[in-house]
Amino acid sequence: MFKKLIKSSEAHGTELSRTFADAELICREGDSSAEMFVIRRGSVRVFKASARGELELAVLTKGDFFGEMSVLEGLPRDASAQAIGEAEVLVMTAGALLVRLRRDPTFAFELLRRLSGRVRSLNARLVLAAGNGSDSQRPGFGQALLYQSEAKPGGSTARGD
Amino acid sequence: MIIDTTQERMLVVSDLHVGNPYSAATRTLGEFFEYAESGRYNLCINGDGFEILQARFASLAAESAIVLRGIRRLIDSGATVLYVVGNHDIALENFLTAWSGIHITPFLNVTSGSRRIRIEHGHLYDPSFVKSPQLYEWLTRAAGPLLHFYPDVYRLWDHYETLRHRLRPRLSGDRQSSVYHEAAAMLLRRGFDAVVFGHTHHSEDVALTPEGRYLNCGTWVRGGSFVEIDRGQLTLRRWGD
């Protein structure tokens, strides 16, 4: 029995699966929690408070992940996340992330690809903003840029779509 | 590079080992490509399509030309051909992209119907490969000349692997039977509905969780098996059945 428990714990690291009800907050902007989340079921809205109310940054679905910046940097949350309908997420601390990366190396590739996309997008937008000056002064400009780069590149094909 | 892709109809094959003296792929793939074309399927070669490590250059060049012509016809008919790199063909990453419009990728996250499917060769979970990739490659290369003198050595190895694969679950009781099942379970936990590997040469279709499946598309070295994806439904099939 102990062997089975150890095996199960090794397989899952310290990852926890949690279910959130509709509109329940998964994480709140400014909080100092240090976990990241992978959506297993349902959808999640990522948003940020601004002078003009809530600014929606992204709606994420099954397989998407968020909150990785807090895990990697240990800084307070940059945005809030809320379940749309019932949503199940995998919660990973830094330790669990390391176990995951050891056993699921393609997750590292996906994480780096996401961060690389954000840097590329930010660079492009900063060059644009430098051209017309006003854009970079808008509230939430930086965060909106981060999530605008979430669009998944290419891949859909004509056959049977 | 395509990683995330939407594919409603796609066929997945792996471990063709074109150029290997024991591979039957060159003889049988022509009809399979015709099947893909007439059924309007896209195609994914899930690693080890070409035998870079063990084939003699002359046979690799001759046989791969036949297969690449078939792939070219498929692409010309409007199909997308994706190639997930395996451990026997890492060297092809640059060559194939430049040569024939095949999309090379390390793995795929496929959305089909309402399902998310991971397609990956699977060598990253092979303990022998992970512990010592250089030794693994050296041993694989060293076995190459032996195959040319005595092709049946592959049959012996294949019997040994089949036996090991069958006995392993019995020897370890009812616990997790393979590292590939464990790896697939890790992937299923993060939002995939199905995981498709190759590499082991053993086709299988296993329900690892109530909603999550692991499939292995087997090999075309002897016979041929493949995974058919049709609007989120996955079926493991044997070519010719």
mmCIF file of C-alpha atoms in Angstrom:
data_model
loop_
_atom_site.group_PDB
_atom_site.id
_atom_site.type_symbol
_atom_site.label_atom_id
_atom_site.label_comp_id
_atom_site.label_asym_id
_atom_site.label_seq_id
_atom_site.Cartn_x
_atom_site.Cartn_y
_atom_site.Cartn_z
ATOM 1 C CA MET A 1 0.000 0.000 0.000
ATOM 2 C CA PHE A 2 2.842 2.388 0.929
ATOM 3 C CA LYS A 3 4.553 1.644 -2.356
ATOM 4 C CA LYS A 4 1.354 2.537 -4.164
ATOM 5 C CA LEU A 5 1.038 5.791 -2.213
ATOM 6 C CA ILE A 6 4.650 6.741 -2.927
ATOM 7 C CA LYS A 7 4.215 5.930 -6.607
ATOM 8 C CA SER A 8 1.050 8.011 -6.816
ATOM 9 C CA SER A 9 2.688 10.938 -5.040
ATOM 10 C CA GLU A 10 5.736 10.730 -7.298
ATOM 11 C CA ALA A 11 3.583 10.640 -10.379
ATOM 12 C CA HIS A 12 1.698 13.758 -9.423
ATOM 13 C CA GLY A 13 4.350 15.698 -7.491
ATOM 14 C CA THR A 14 2.533 18.224 -5.352
ATOM 15 C CA GLU A 15 0.083 19.115 -8.093
ATOM 16 C CA LEU A 16 -3.444 19.526 -6.838
ATOM 17 C CA SER A 17 -6.615 19.497 -8.836
ATOM 18 C CA ARG A 18 -9.181 22.082 -7.724
ATOM 19 C CA THR A 19 -12.659 22.861 -8.980
ATOM 20 C CA PHE A 20 -14.026 26.411 -8.973
ATOM 21 C CA ALA A 21 -17.682 27.398 -9.240
ATOM 22 C CA ASP A 22 -18.962 29.877 -11.800
ATOM 23 C CA ALA A 23 -17.567 33.405 -11.158
ATOM 24 C CA GLU A 24 -15.363 32.167 -8.300
ATOM 25 C CA LEU A 25 -11.976 33.892 -8.105
ATOM 26 C CA ILE A 26 -9.020 31.568 -8.713
ATOM 27 C CA CYS A 27 -6.447 34.225 -7.909
ATOM 28 C CA ARG A 28 -6.631 37.914 -7.151
ATOM 29 C CA GLU A 29 -4.495 40.766 -8.460
ATOM 30 C CA GLY A 30 -1.973 41.860 -5.847
ATOM 31 C CA ASP A 31 -2.099 38.596 -3.863
ATOM 32 C CA SER A 32 1.252 37.076 -3.027
ATOM 33 C CA SER A 33 0.398 33.453 -3.805
ATOM 34 C CA ALA A 34 2.988 31.547 -5.798
ATOM 35 C CA GLU A 35 1.200 28.882 -7.813
ATOM 36 C CA MET A 36 0.484 28.511 -11.469
ATOM 37 C CA PHE A 37 -2.601 26.946 -12.975
ATOM 38 C CA VAL A 38 -3.387 24.672 -15.897
ATOM 39 C CA ILE A 39 -7.012 24.469 -17.018
ATOM 40 C CA ARG A 40 -8.256 20.870 -17.101
ATOM 41 C CA ARG A 41 -11.916 21.658 -17.734
ATOM 42 C CA GLY A 42 -13.975 24.783 -18.417
ATOM 43 C CA SER A 43 -12.901 28.369 -19.100
ATOM 44 C CA VAL A 44 -11.202 31.130 -17.133
ATOM 45 C CA ARG A 45 -11.358 34.904 -17.529
ATOM 46 C CA VAL A 46 -8.187 36.873 -16.795
ATOM 47 C CA PHE A 47 -8.743 40.541 -15.947
ATOM 48 C CA LYS A 48 -7.184 43.544 -14.303
ATOM 49 C CA ALA A 49 -8.612 46.477 -12.414
ATOM 50 C CA SER A 50 -8.211 49.828 -14.112
ATOM 51 C CA ALA A 51 -9.437 53.379 -13.559
ATOM 52 C CA ARG A 52 -12.240 52.615 -16.029
ATOM 53 C CA GLY A 53 -13.325 49.362 -14.397
ATOM 54 C CA GLU A 54 -12.241 45.812 -15.162
ATOM 55 C CA LEU A 55 -10.069 45.310 -18.203
ATOM 56 C CA GLU A 56 -10.446 41.792 -19.624
ATOM 57 C CA LEU A 57 -7.093 40.497 -20.778
ATOM 58 C CA ALA A 58 -7.988 37.021 -21.998
ATOM 59 C CA VAL A 59 -10.425 34.157 -21.877
ATOM 60 C CA LEU A 60 -8.508 30.904 -21.529
ATOM 61 C CA THR A 61 -9.753 27.366 -22.149
ATOM 62 C CA LYS A 62 -8.833 23.731 -21.505
ATOM 63 C CA GLY A 63 -5.086 23.103 -21.684
ATOM 64 C CA ASP A 64 -4.144 26.790 -21.331
ATOM 65 C CA PHE A 65 -2.082 27.862 -18.351
ATOM 66 C CA PHE A 66 -1.781 31.085 -16.383
ATOM 67 C CA GLY A 67 -0.142 32.492 -13.249
ATOM 68 C CA GLU A 68 3.325 31.303 -14.268
ATOM 69 C CA MET A 69 4.841 34.760 -13.694
ATOM 70 C CA SER A 70 4.147 34.531 -9.950
ATOM 71 C CA VAL A 71 5.745 31.087 -9.750
ATOM 72 C CA LEU A 72 8.832 32.099 -11.690
ATOM 73 C CA GLU A 73 9.395 35.493 -10.058
ATOM 74 C CA GLY A 74 7.707 35.158 -6.654
ATOM 75 C CA LEU A 75 6.045 38.541 -7.142
ATOM 76 C CA PRO A 76 2.415 39.512 -6.363
ATOM 77 C CA ARG A 77 -0.237 38.598 -8.914
ATOM 78 C CA ASP A 78 -0.368 40.906 -11.874
ATOM 79 C CA ALA A 79 -3.981 40.112 -12.745
ATOM 80 C CA SER A 80 -7.032 38.280 -11.417
ATOM 81 C CA ALA A 81 -8.526 35.064 -12.763
ATOM 82 C CA GLN A 82 -12.128 33.953 -12.445
ATOM 83 C CA ALA A 83 -13.929 30.772 -13.486
ATOM 84 C CA ILE A 84 -16.499 31.013 -16.275
ATOM 85 C CA GLY A 85 -18.943 28.257 -15.433
ATOM 86 C CA GLU A 86 -17.478 25.407 -13.424
ATOM 87 C CA ALA A 87 -13.752 25.087 -14.049
ATOM 88 C CA GLU A 88 -11.215 22.516 -12.906
ATOM 89 C CA VAL A 89 -7.590 23.569 -12.725
ATOM 90 C CA LEU A 90 -4.316 21.907 -11.856
ATOM 91 C CA VAL A 91 -2.513 23.977 -9.204
ATOM 92 C CA MET A 92 1.293 23.874 -9.257
ATOM 93 C CA THR A 93 3.778 25.360 -6.824
ATOM 94 C CA ALA A 94 7.382 25.935 -7.901
ATOM 95 C CA GLY A 95 8.318 22.504 -6.528
ATOM 96 C CA ALA A 96 5.500 20.799 -8.366
ATOM 97 C CA LEU A 97 6.464 22.653 -11.530
ATOM 98 C CA LEU A 98 10.000 21.285 -11.279
ATOM 99 C CA VAL A 99 8.680 17.739 -10.888
ATOM 100 C CA ARG A 100 6.365 18.330 -13.841
ATOM 101 C CA LEU A 101 9.228 19.626 -16.001
ATOM 102 C CA ARG A 102 11.342 16.589 -15.127
ATOM 103 C CA ARG A 103 8.605 14.157 -16.103
ATOM 104 C CA ASP A 104 6.857 16.151 -18.841
ATOM 105 C CA PRO A 105 9.691 18.004 -20.641
ATOM 106 C CA THR A 106 7.438 19.270 -23.408
ATOM 107 C CA PHE A 107 5.682 21.434 -20.800
ATOM 108 C CA ALA A 108 8.949 23.384 -20.478
ATOM 109 C CA PHE A 109 8.944 23.857 -24.259
ATOM 110 C CA GLU A 110 5.349 25.141 -24.160
ATOM 111 C CA LEU A 111 6.125 27.477 -21.264
ATOM 112 C CA LEU A 112 9.201 28.921 -22.974
ATOM 113 C CA ARG A 113 7.308 29.247 -26.238
ATOM 114 C CA ARG A 114 4.610 31.245 -24.445
ATOM 115 C CA LEU A 115 7.137 33.547 -22.782
ATOM 116 C CA SER A 116 9.057 33.940 -26.035
ATOM 117 C CA GLY A 117 5.833 34.941 -27.808
ATOM 118 C CA ARG A 118 5.200 37.561 -25.168
ATOM 119 C CA VAL A 119 8.671 39.074 -25.518
ATOM 120 C CA ARG A 120 8.307 39.167 -29.304
ATOM 121 C CA SER A 121 4.878 40.781 -29.049
ATOM 122 C CA LEU A 122 6.048 43.322 -26.470
ATOM 123 C CA ASN A 123 9.029 44.257 -28.617
ATOM 124 C CA ALA A 124 6.819 44.808 -31.652
ATOM 125 C CA ARG A 125 4.282 46.853 -29.715
ATOM 126 C CA LEU A 126 6.934 48.925 -27.977
ATOM 127 C CA VAL A 127 8.398 49.823 -31.346
ATOM 128 C CA LEU A 128 4.894 50.862 -32.472
ATOM 129 C CA ALA A 129 4.279 52.778 -29.242
ATOM 130 C CA ALA A 130 7.568 54.597 -29.630
ATOM 131 C CA GLY A 131 6.246 55.724 -32.999
ATOM 132 C CA ASN A 132 3.045 57.305 -31.725
ATOM 133 C CA GLY A 133 3.902 58.021 -28.079
ATOM 134 C CA SER A 134 0.383 57.931 -26.563
ATOM 135 C CA ASP A 135 -0.270 54.154 -26.563
ATOM 136 C CA SER A 136 2.141 53.301 -23.805
ATOM 137 C CA GLN A 137 0.390 55.738 -21.441
ATOM 138 C CA ARG A 138 -2.943 53.850 -21.588
ATOM 139 C CA PRO A 139 -3.936 52.050 -18.368
ATOM 140 C CA GLY A 140 -3.301 48.282 -18.575
ATOM 141 C CA PHE A 141 -1.225 48.692 -21.731
ATOM 142 C CA GLY A 142 1.595 46.402 -20.568
ATOM 143 C CA GLN A 143 -0.706 43.620 -19.297
ATOM 144 C CA ALA A 144 -2.899 43.745 -22.398
ATOM 145 C CA LEU A 145 0.233 43.255 -24.487
ATOM 146 C CA LEU A 146 1.167 40.184 -22.484
ATOM 147 C CA TYR A 147 -2.087 38.422 -23.170
ATOM 148 C CA GLN A 148 -2.460 39.597 -26.773
ATOM 149 C CA SER A 149 0.478 37.370 -27.540
ATOM 150 C CA GLU A 150 -1.443 34.327 -26.282
ATOM 151 C CA ALA A 151 -3.015 33.717 -29.724
ATOM 152 C CA LYS A 152 -1.781 30.332 -30.863
ATOM 153 C CA PRO A 153 0.169 30.473 -34.086
ATOM 154 C CA GLY A 154 -1.051 28.804 -37.279
ATOM 155 C CA GLY A 155 -1.985 25.212 -37.728
ATOM 156 C CA SER A 156 -5.574 25.023 -38.888
ATOM 157 C CA THR A 157 -5.899 23.385 -42.234
ATOM 158 C CA ALA A 158 -8.516 23.283 -44.930
ATOM 159 C CA ARG A 159 -9.243 19.548 -44.800
ATOM 160 C CA GLY A 160 -12.383 18.705 -42.920
ATOM 161 C CA ASP A 161 -12.284 21.901 -40.828
ATOM 162 C CA MET B 1 6.708 25.886 -36.300
ATOM 163 C CA ILE B 2 3.299 24.301 -35.840
ATOM 164 C CA ILE B 3 2.638 23.029 -32.314
ATOM 165 C CA ASP B 4 -1.034 23.849 -31.798
ATOM 166 C CA THR B 5 -3.183 22.752 -34.701
ATOM 167 C CA THR B 6 -6.800 21.992 -35.522
ATOM 168 C CA GLN B 7 -7.187 18.763 -37.463
ATOM 169 C CA GLU B 8 -10.619 17.283 -37.995
ATOM 170 C CA ARG B 9 -9.432 14.325 -40.068
ATOM 171 C CA MET B 10 -5.935 13.019 -39.715
ATOM 172 C CA LEU B 11 -4.023 9.736 -39.920
ATOM 173 C CA VAL B 12 -1.081 9.160 -37.584
ATOM 174 C CA VAL B 13 1.667 6.651 -38.349
ATOM 175 C CA SER B 14 5.042 6.180 -36.746
ATOM 176 C CA ASP B 15 8.228 4.145 -36.922
ATOM 177 C CA LEU B 16 8.228 3.530 -40.666
ATOM 178 C CA HIS B 17 12.038 3.189 -40.558
ATOM 179 C CA VAL B 18 12.290 3.703 -44.317
ATOM 180 C CA GLY B 19 15.733 2.527 -45.413
ATOM 181 C CA ASN B 20 15.967 -0.212 -42.794
ATOM 182 C CA PRO B 21 16.391 -3.545 -44.642
ATOM 183 C CA TYR B 22 13.673 -5.062 -42.513
ATOM 184 C CA SER B 23 11.100 -2.302 -43.059
ATOM 185 C CA ALA B 24 8.008 -3.122 -45.102
ATOM 186 C CA ALA B 25 6.997 0.527 -45.269
ATOM 187 C CA THR B 26 8.195 1.287 -48.797
ATOM 188 C CA ARG B 27 6.123 -1.591 -50.238
ATOM 189 C CA THR B 28 2.903 -0.724 -48.420
ATOM 190 C CA LEU B 29 2.871 3.035 -47.957
ATOM 191 C CA GLY B 30 1.836 3.850 -51.527
ATOM 192 C CA GLU B 31 -1.655 2.443 -51.031
ATOM 193 C CA PHE B 32 -1.847 3.996 -47.585
ATOM 194 C CA PHE B 33 -1.135 7.445 -49.042
ATOM 195 C CA GLU B 34 -3.856 6.823 -51.648
ATOM 196 C CA TYR B 35 -6.228 5.970 -48.806
ATOM 197 C CA ALA B 36 -5.313 9.244 -47.077
ATOM 198 C CA GLU B 37 -5.828 11.181 -50.296
ATOM 199 C CA SER B 38 -9.200 9.631 -51.167
ATOM 200 C CA GLY B 39 -10.444 10.052 -47.576
ATOM 201 C CA ARG B 40 -9.236 13.673 -47.495
ATOM 202 C CA TYR B 41 -7.110 13.066 -44.428
ATOM 203 C CA ASN B 42 -4.108 15.045 -43.330
ATOM 204 C CA LEU B 43 -1.107 12.962 -42.338
ATOM 205 C CA CYS B 44 1.147 12.938 -39.295
ATOM 206 C CA ILE B 45 4.330 10.870 -39.283
ATOM 207 C CA ASN B 46 4.964 10.512 -35.573
ATOM 208 C CA GLY B 47 8.724 10.027 -35.581
ATOM 209 C CA ASP B 48 11.307 7.575 -36.910
ATOM 210 C CA GLY B 49 9.918 7.824 -40.419
ATOM 211 C CA PHE B 50 13.363 7.568 -41.988
ATOM 212 C CA GLU B 51 16.138 5.319 -40.753
ATOM 213 C CA ILE B 52 19.091 7.645 -40.418
ATOM 214 C CA LEU B 53 20.991 5.635 -37.809
ATOM 215 C CA GLN B 54 20.958 2.128 -39.260
ATOM 216 C CA ALA B 55 20.397 2.373 -43.008
ATOM 217 C CA ARG B 56 23.054 2.322 -45.681
ATOM 218 C CA PHE B 57 23.033 5.617 -47.581
ATOM 219 C CA ALA B 58 22.241 3.994 -50.946
ATOM 220 C CA SER B 59 19.147 2.147 -49.671
ATOM 221 C CA LEU B 60 18.013 5.141 -47.624
ATOM 222 C CA ALA B 61 18.307 7.413 -50.665
ATOM 223 C CA ALA B 62 16.477 4.989 -52.974
ATOM 224 C CA GLU B 63 13.648 4.127 -50.597
ATOM 225 C CA SER B 64 13.132 7.574 -49.144
ATOM 226 C CA ALA B 65 12.769 8.972 -52.678
ATOM 227 C CA ILE B 66 9.787 6.662 -53.225
ATOM 228 C CA VAL B 67 8.171 7.661 -49.933
ATOM 229 C CA LEU B 68 8.880 11.363 -50.396
ATOM 230 C CA ARG B 69 7.283 11.246 -53.864
ATOM 231 C CA GLY B 70 4.162 9.764 -52.266
ATOM 232 C CA ILE B 71 4.151 12.489 -49.623
ATOM 233 C CA ARG B 72 4.625 15.119 -52.332
ATOM 234 C CA ARG B 73 1.540 13.815 -54.181
ATOM 235 C CA LEU B 74 -0.430 13.945 -50.944
ATOM 236 C CA ILE B 75 0.630 17.547 -50.306
ATOM 237 C CA ASP B 76 -0.202 18.473 -53.910
ATOM 238 C CA SER B 77 -3.701 17.045 -53.389
ATOM 239 C CA GLY B 78 -4.223 19.583 -50.600
ATOM 240 C CA ALA B 79 -3.229 17.578 -47.531
ATOM 241 C CA THR B 80 -1.078 18.904 -44.729
ATOM 242 C CA VAL B 81 1.763 16.595 -43.751
ATOM 243 C CA LEU B 82 3.220 17.018 -40.279
ATOM 244 C CA TYR B 83 6.366 15.266 -39.117
ATOM 245 C CA VAL B 84 7.050 14.807 -35.410
ATOM 246 C CA VAL B 85 10.745 14.173 -34.917
ATOM 247 C CA GLY B 86 11.809 10.887 -33.325
ATOM 248 C CA ASN B 87 15.143 9.635 -32.009
ATOM 249 C CA HIS B 88 16.155 7.975 -35.290
ATOM 250 C CA ASP B 89 15.648 11.052 -37.436
ATOM 251 C CA ILE B 90 16.673 14.099 -35.425
ATOM 252 C CA ALA B 91 19.133 14.920 -38.222
ATOM 253 C CA LEU B 92 16.233 15.374 -40.651
ATOM 254 C CA GLU B 93 14.836 18.486 -38.966
ATOM 255 C CA ASN B 94 16.433 20.897 -41.409
ATOM 256 C CA PHE B 95 16.506 18.682 -44.485
ATOM 257 C CA LEU B 96 12.814 17.769 -44.685
ATOM 258 C CA THR B 97 11.517 21.300 -44.162
ATOM 259 C CA ALA B 98 13.620 22.602 -46.982
ATOM 260 C CA TRP B 99 12.986 19.669 -49.277
ATOM 261 C CA SER B 100 9.335 18.952 -49.512
ATOM 262 C CA GLY B 101 7.088 21.300 -47.578
ATOM 263 C CA ILE B 102 6.608 18.914 -44.684
ATOM 264 C CA HIS B 103 5.978 20.663 -41.375
ATOM 265 C CA ILE B 104 8.552 19.484 -38.852
ATOM 266 C CA THR B 105 7.691 19.754 -35.185
ATOM 267 C CA PRO B 106 8.868 18.332 -31.842
ATOM 268 C CA PHE B 107 5.296 17.429 -30.804
ATOM 269 C CA LEU B 108 1.724 18.420 -31.601
ATOM 270 C CA ASN B 109 -1.233 19.639 -29.579
ATOM 271 C CA VAL B 110 -4.144 18.760 -31.838
ATOM 272 C CA THR B 111 -7.682 20.006 -31.382
ATOM 273 C CA SER B 112 -10.181 17.737 -33.137
ATOM 274 C CA GLY B 113 -13.892 18.051 -32.500
ATOM 275 C CA SER B 114 -14.030 19.018 -28.833
ATOM 276 C CA ARG B 115 -10.987 16.916 -27.945
ATOM 277 C CA ARG B 116 -7.388 17.886 -27.271
ATOM 278 C CA ILE B 117 -4.885 15.296 -28.395
ATOM 279 C CA ARG B 118 -1.139 15.213 -27.753
ATOM 280 C CA ILE B 119 0.918 13.540 -30.479
ATOM 281 C CA GLU B 120 4.537 12.888 -29.604
ATOM 282 C CA HIS B 121 7.099 10.274 -30.585
ATOM 283 C CA GLY B 122 7.712 9.193 -26.972
ATOM 284 C CA HIS B 123 11.491 8.656 -26.887
ATOM 285 C CA LEU B 124 11.793 11.339 -24.186
ATOM 286 C CA TYR B 125 10.214 8.868 -21.760
ATOM 287 C CA ASP B 126 12.388 5.901 -22.710
ATOM 288 C CA PRO B 127 14.650 5.397 -19.648
ATOM 289 C CA SER B 128 17.480 4.013 -21.815
ATOM 290 C CA PHE B 129 17.408 7.048 -24.102
ATOM 291 C CA VAL B 130 17.061 9.603 -21.291
ATOM 292 C CA LYS B 131 19.822 8.152 -19.119
ATOM 293 C CA SER B 132 22.387 8.030 -21.882
ATOM 294 C CA PRO B 133 21.319 9.368 -25.274
ATOM 295 C CA GLN B 134 24.832 9.082 -26.724
ATOM 296 C CA LEU B 135 25.240 5.439 -25.724
ATOM 297 C CA TYR B 136 21.716 4.746 -27.022
ATOM 298 C CA GLU B 137 22.605 6.277 -30.389
ATOM 299 C CA TRP B 138 25.931 4.463 -30.523
ATOM 300 C CA LEU B 139 24.324 1.070 -29.818
ATOM 301 C CA THR B 140 21.599 1.752 -32.381
ATOM 302 C CA ARG B 141 24.229 2.667 -34.977
ATOM 303 C CA ALA B 142 26.324 -0.369 -34.070
ATOM 304 C CA ALA B 143 23.355 -2.643 -34.683
ATOM 305 C CA GLY B 144 23.000 -1.220 -38.226
ATOM 306 C CA PRO B 145 25.736 -3.273 -39.994
ATOM 307 C CA LEU B 146 24.499 -6.431 -38.280
ATOM 308 C CA LEU B 147 21.074 -5.858 -39.818
ATOM 309 C CA HIS B 148 22.575 -5.807 -43.301
ATOM 310 C CA PHE B 149 24.334 -9.122 -42.888
ATOM 311 C CA TYR B 150 21.590 -10.783 -40.949
ATOM 312 C CA PRO B 151 18.227 -8.971 -41.185
ATOM 313 C CA ASP B 152 16.570 -11.616 -39.015
ATOM 314 C CA VAL B 153 18.399 -10.174 -36.010
ATOM 315 C CA TYR B 154 15.646 -7.592 -36.038
ATOM 316 C CA ARG B 155 13.064 -10.379 -35.772
ATOM 317 C CA LEU B 156 14.851 -11.741 -32.686
ATOM 318 C CA TRP B 157 14.947 -8.294 -31.089
ATOM 319 C CA ASP B 158 11.299 -7.789 -31.967
ATOM 320 C CA HIS B 159 10.300 -11.094 -30.323
ATOM 321 C CA TYR B 160 12.287 -10.150 -27.230
ATOM 322 C CA GLU B 161 10.566 -6.746 -27.012
ATOM 323 C CA THR B 162 7.114 -8.278 -27.529
ATOM 324 C CA LEU B 163 7.766 -10.827 -24.803
ATOM 325 C CA ARG B 164 9.087 -8.165 -22.438
ATOM 326 C CA HIS B 165 6.079 -5.972 -23.174
ATOM 327 C CA ARG B 166 3.668 -8.838 -22.429
ATOM 328 C CA LEU B 167 5.422 -10.064 -19.291
ATOM 329 C CA ARG B 168 6.096 -6.713 -17.656
ATOM 330 C CA PRO B 169 2.547 -6.051 -16.376
ATOM 331 C CA ARG B 170 2.402 -9.577 -14.924
ATOM 332 C CA LEU B 171 5.765 -9.238 -13.207
ATOM 333 C CA SER B 172 4.826 -5.904 -11.652
ATOM 334 C CA GLY B 173 1.327 -6.969 -10.596
ATOM 335 C CA ASP B 174 -1.578 -4.716 -11.456
ATOM 336 C CA ARG B 175 0.381 -1.519 -10.896
ATOM 337 C CA GLN B 176 1.263 0.916 -13.660
ATOM 338 C CA SER B 177 2.691 -1.243 -16.389
ATOM 339 C CA SER B 178 4.879 1.064 -18.391
ATOM 340 C CA VAL B 179 6.780 4.325 -18.303
ATOM 341 C CA TYR B 180 4.815 5.380 -21.388
ATOM 342 C CA HIS B 181 1.539 4.953 -19.519
ATOM 343 C CA GLU B 182 2.919 7.103 -16.692
ATOM 344 C CA ALA B 183 4.069 9.771 -19.136
ATOM 345 C CA ALA B 184 0.711 9.744 -20.904
ATOM 346 C CA ALA B 185 -1.064 10.029 -17.536
ATOM 347 C CA MET B 186 1.017 13.144 -16.733
ATOM 348 C CA LEU B 187 -0.070 14.696 -20.023
ATOM 349 C CA LEU B 188 -3.719 13.731 -19.536
ATOM 350 C CA ARG B 189 -3.665 15.525 -16.175
ATOM 351 C CA ARG B 190 -3.012 18.844 -17.855
ATOM 352 C CA GLY B 191 -5.999 18.974 -20.133
ATOM 353 C CA PHE B 192 -5.466 16.428 -22.904
ATOM 354 C CA ASP B 193 -8.166 13.879 -23.717
ATOM 355 C CA ALA B 194 -5.848 11.477 -25.531
ATOM 356 C CA VAL B 195 -2.123 10.934 -25.971
ATOM 357 C CA VAL B 196 -0.605 9.271 -29.037
ATOM 358 C CA PHE B 197 2.978 7.994 -28.895
ATOM 359 C CA GLY B 198 5.084 5.845 -31.206
ATOM 360 C CA HIS B 199 8.653 4.629 -30.463
ATOM 361 C CA THR B 200 7.817 1.340 -28.716
ATOM 362 C CA HIS B 201 6.705 -0.473 -31.936
ATOM 363 C CA HIS B 202 3.792 -1.883 -29.939
ATOM 364 C CA SER B 203 0.398 -0.602 -30.971
ATOM 365 C CA GLU B 204 -2.011 -0.247 -28.094
ATOM 366 C CA ASP B 205 -5.122 1.580 -27.020
ATOM 367 C CA VAL B 206 -5.537 1.903 -23.251
ATOM 368 C CA ALA B 207 -8.070 3.844 -21.171
ATOM 369 C CA LEU B 208 -5.872 5.353 -18.454
ATOM 370 C CA THR B 209 -8.658 7.415 -16.875
ATOM 371 C CA PRO B 210 -12.439 7.397 -17.404
ATOM 372 C CA GLU B 211 -12.027 10.145 -20.021
ATOM 373 C CA GLY B 212 -8.386 9.815 -21.025
ATOM 374 C CA ARG B 213 -6.810 7.393 -23.480
ATOM 375 C CA TYR B 214 -3.315 6.432 -24.447
ATOM 376 C CA LEU B 215 -2.722 5.093 -27.941
ATOM 377 C CA ASN B 216 0.449 3.927 -29.580
ATOM 378 C CA CYS B 217 0.473 3.817 -33.366
ATOM 379 C CA GLY B 218 2.930 0.914 -33.498
ATOM 380 C CA THR B 219 5.246 0.423 -36.456
ATOM 381 C CA TRP B 220 5.351 -0.205 -40.185
ATOM 382 C CA VAL B 221 8.480 -2.312 -39.966
ATOM 383 C CA ARG B 222 6.248 -5.396 -40.011
ATOM 384 C CA GLY B 223 2.654 -4.945 -41.081
ATOM 385 C CA GLY B 224 1.336 -1.497 -40.393
ATOM 386 C CA SER B 225 -0.904 0.133 -37.841
ATOM 387 C CA PHE B 226 -2.118 3.688 -37.538
ATOM 388 C CA VAL B 227 -4.379 5.972 -35.542
ATOM 389 C CA GLU B 228 -7.297 7.520 -37.367
ATOM 390 C CA ILE B 229 -8.609 10.801 -36.003
ATOM 391 C CA ASP B 230 -12.027 11.843 -37.219
ATOM 392 C CA ARG B 231 -13.653 14.839 -35.537
ATOM 393 C CA GLY B 232 -12.291 13.981 -32.119
ATOM 394 C CA GLN B 233 -12.828 10.210 -32.387
ATOM 395 C CA LEU B 234 -9.640 8.150 -32.262
ATOM 396 C CA THR B 235 -9.426 4.632 -33.641
ATOM 397 C CA LEU B 236 -6.402 2.374 -33.671
ATOM 398 C CA ARG B 237 -6.436 0.457 -36.940
ATOM 399 C CA ARG B 238 -4.331 -2.081 -38.722
ATOM 400 C CA TRP B 239 -3.565 -1.435 -42.383
ATOM 401 C CA GLY B 240 -5.216 -4.080 -44.547
ATOM 402 C CA ASP B 241 -7.970 -4.968 -42.065
#
